[in-house]
Amino acid sequence: MATLELDSITKTFQDGDEEIVAVDDVSLSIDDGEFLVVVGPSGCGKSTTLRMVAGLETITAGTLSIDDRVVNHVKSQNRDIAMVFQSYALYPHMSVRQNMSFGLEESTDLPDDEINRMVGETGEMLGISPLLDRKPSDLSGGQQQRVALGRAIVRDPEVFLMDEPLSNLDAKLRAEMRTELQRLQNDLGVTTVYVTHDQTEAMTMGDRIAILDGGELQQVATPLECYHEPSNRFVASFLGEPSMNFFDVTLEGDRLVGDVFEYPIDEGIRSDLGDATDLVLGIRPEAVQLVDAAGDHEFETTVDVVEPMGDENTVYLHFDPDVEPENASTLVATIDGFNRVSEDDTVIARIPPDAIHLFDRSTGEALHNRSMENAADQIDL
Ligand code: ATP
């Protein structure tokens, strides 16, 4: 097992006259045995980062160390890592057993019966023992992905690198494999870097997540920290479905004044804002409450659309009934599935002061976040 250290790693590509900065000065320390998920939108530099760690891409600037050994110029095959990709990349003419043993035969002097034993054990661990003599073409997508995982596990590497390994699977299988991968990684304790654009995978699988945008690292923290205490507006909007609500507001005295509402804040929040006055107020849909009485933090709204999800309803509210819904400021609320509201109903929406986030409008930096402790306190355990 191993630690991984990315120190100011940058990768640029030359595209004709244009220089593309795919990864921009990224620093990350990944602990021994940690499961780190790298997440971000398409083109943010996730795969390039992983490929540099794998040794499949040169590093333009910065230092990459595995267990304190700088490996910038160490060949991929000498880094003791195993990769699993979105495309399973199994050899079609080989059986599952041969696919899994091939790497060991090539890279070690282990005797055949030892390799066979290791393949057998790994096959058992992954529940693919009955499939060992089949060809990849005779397997389902999920089974092929398991073989690809088995091929990585059997090599007993220091580090696993996984690039969107579940994205070819259907939703149900993906959810199953998500849990299985977590369990396996936990059991094996191998340091793992897992790349995905899927925020559910990021939230559920990682010990920590690293969020990239435009090649730049936005935040590295536990999933719950990133969710409740985002470092900036990008992270706040990237995590969470439906996304956080955002409203442009201006600080005037102890009030936040927006186009459609005024919102008083207390001294505690005010003191987090420094000199900033042009702000963005953020509130997560599940923090919005529908209540009976209007007040300082409660606003009369009209229901525009209700999306019933079964366990909960996503309700799109707008503030001004005289403005066409498509032009009105929308507030999205996630409410209990049994809480029936209908289109055109007038409802009072509460934006609880202890759940708001405030961002600097020009830099996007979070100036005030809801505290995780507060959020936890509100749950009746
Ligand atoms: P996706 O989720 O779509 O795979 P990603 O976050 O993994 O995206 P990368 O594949 O790392 O993103 O690409 C980051 C940026 O670098 C993109 O702008 C991409 O177009 C560019 N890029 C990647 N590889 C090359 C290359 N070989 N030559 C030129 N530009 C490249």
PDB file of C-alpha atoms in Angstrom, residues 249-257 261-274 276-277 279 281 296-297 351-354 356-358 368:
ATOM      1  CA  VAL A 249     -28.548  39.925  -3.314  1.00  0.00           C
ATOM      2  CA  THR A 250     -26.960  43.128  -2.041  1.00  0.00           C
ATOM      3  CA  LEU A 251     -26.121  43.710   1.586  1.00  0.00           C
ATOM      4  CA  GLU A 252     -27.828  46.858   2.907  1.00  0.00           C
ATOM      5  CA  GLY A 253     -27.287  47.243   6.648  1.00  0.00           C
ATOM      6  CA  ASP A 254     -28.482  43.994   8.166  1.00  0.00           C
ATOM      7  CA  ARG A 255     -30.640  43.007   5.189  1.00  0.00           C
ATOM      8  CA  LEU A 256     -29.953  41.140   1.997  1.00  0.00           C
ATOM      9  CA  VAL A 257     -31.888  42.841  -0.751  1.00  0.00           C
ATOM     10  CA  PHE A 261     -37.276  39.524  -1.532  1.00  0.00           C
ATOM     11  CA  GLU A 262     -35.531  41.151   1.392  1.00  0.00           C
ATOM     12  CA  TYR A 263     -33.899  38.903   3.913  1.00  0.00           C
ATOM     13  CA  PRO A 264     -32.696  40.081   7.341  1.00  0.00           C
ATOM     14  CA  ILE A 265     -29.538  38.468   8.724  1.00  0.00           C
ATOM     15  CA  ASP A 266     -28.155  38.413  12.235  1.00  0.00           C
ATOM     16  CA  GLU A 267     -24.780  39.689  13.403  1.00  0.00           C
ATOM     17  CA  GLY A 268     -23.255  36.201  13.301  1.00  0.00           C
ATOM     18  CA  ILE A 269     -23.806  35.888   9.554  1.00  0.00           C
ATOM     19  CA  ARG A 270     -23.064  39.573   8.947  1.00  0.00           C
ATOM     20  CA  SER A 271     -19.627  39.226  10.526  1.00  0.00           C
ATOM     21  CA  ASP A 272     -18.673  36.475   8.058  1.00  0.00           C
ATOM     22  CA  LEU A 273     -19.141  38.794   5.102  1.00  0.00           C
ATOM     23  CA  GLY A 274     -16.306  41.267   5.671  1.00  0.00           C
ATOM     24  CA  ALA A 276     -18.408  42.233   0.565  1.00  0.00           C
ATOM     25  CA  THR A 277     -21.812  43.641  -0.367  1.00  0.00           C
ATOM     26  CA  LEU A 279     -23.454  38.552  -2.790  1.00  0.00           C
ATOM     27  CA  LEU A 281     -27.568  33.742  -1.401  1.00  0.00           C
ATOM     28  CA  ASP A 296     -39.133  37.823   7.967  1.00  0.00           C
ATOM     29  CA  HIS A 297     -37.722  34.677   6.381  1.00  0.00           C
ATOM     30  CA  ILE A 351     -35.752  29.999   3.869  1.00  0.00           C
ATOM     31  CA  PRO A 352     -34.285  29.157   7.287  1.00  0.00           C
ATOM     32  CA  PRO A 353     -31.471  31.532   8.287  1.00  0.00           C
ATOM     33  CA  ASP A 354     -29.408  28.676   9.741  1.00  0.00           C
ATOM     34  CA  ILE A 356     -28.303  29.696   4.025  1.00  0.00           C
ATOM     35  CA  HIS A 357     -24.978  30.020   2.209  1.00  0.00           C
ATOM     36  CA  LEU A 358     -23.539  33.325   1.042  1.00  0.00           C
ATOM     37  CA  HIS A 368     -20.747  31.976   4.974  1.00  0.00           C
TER      38      HIS A 368
END
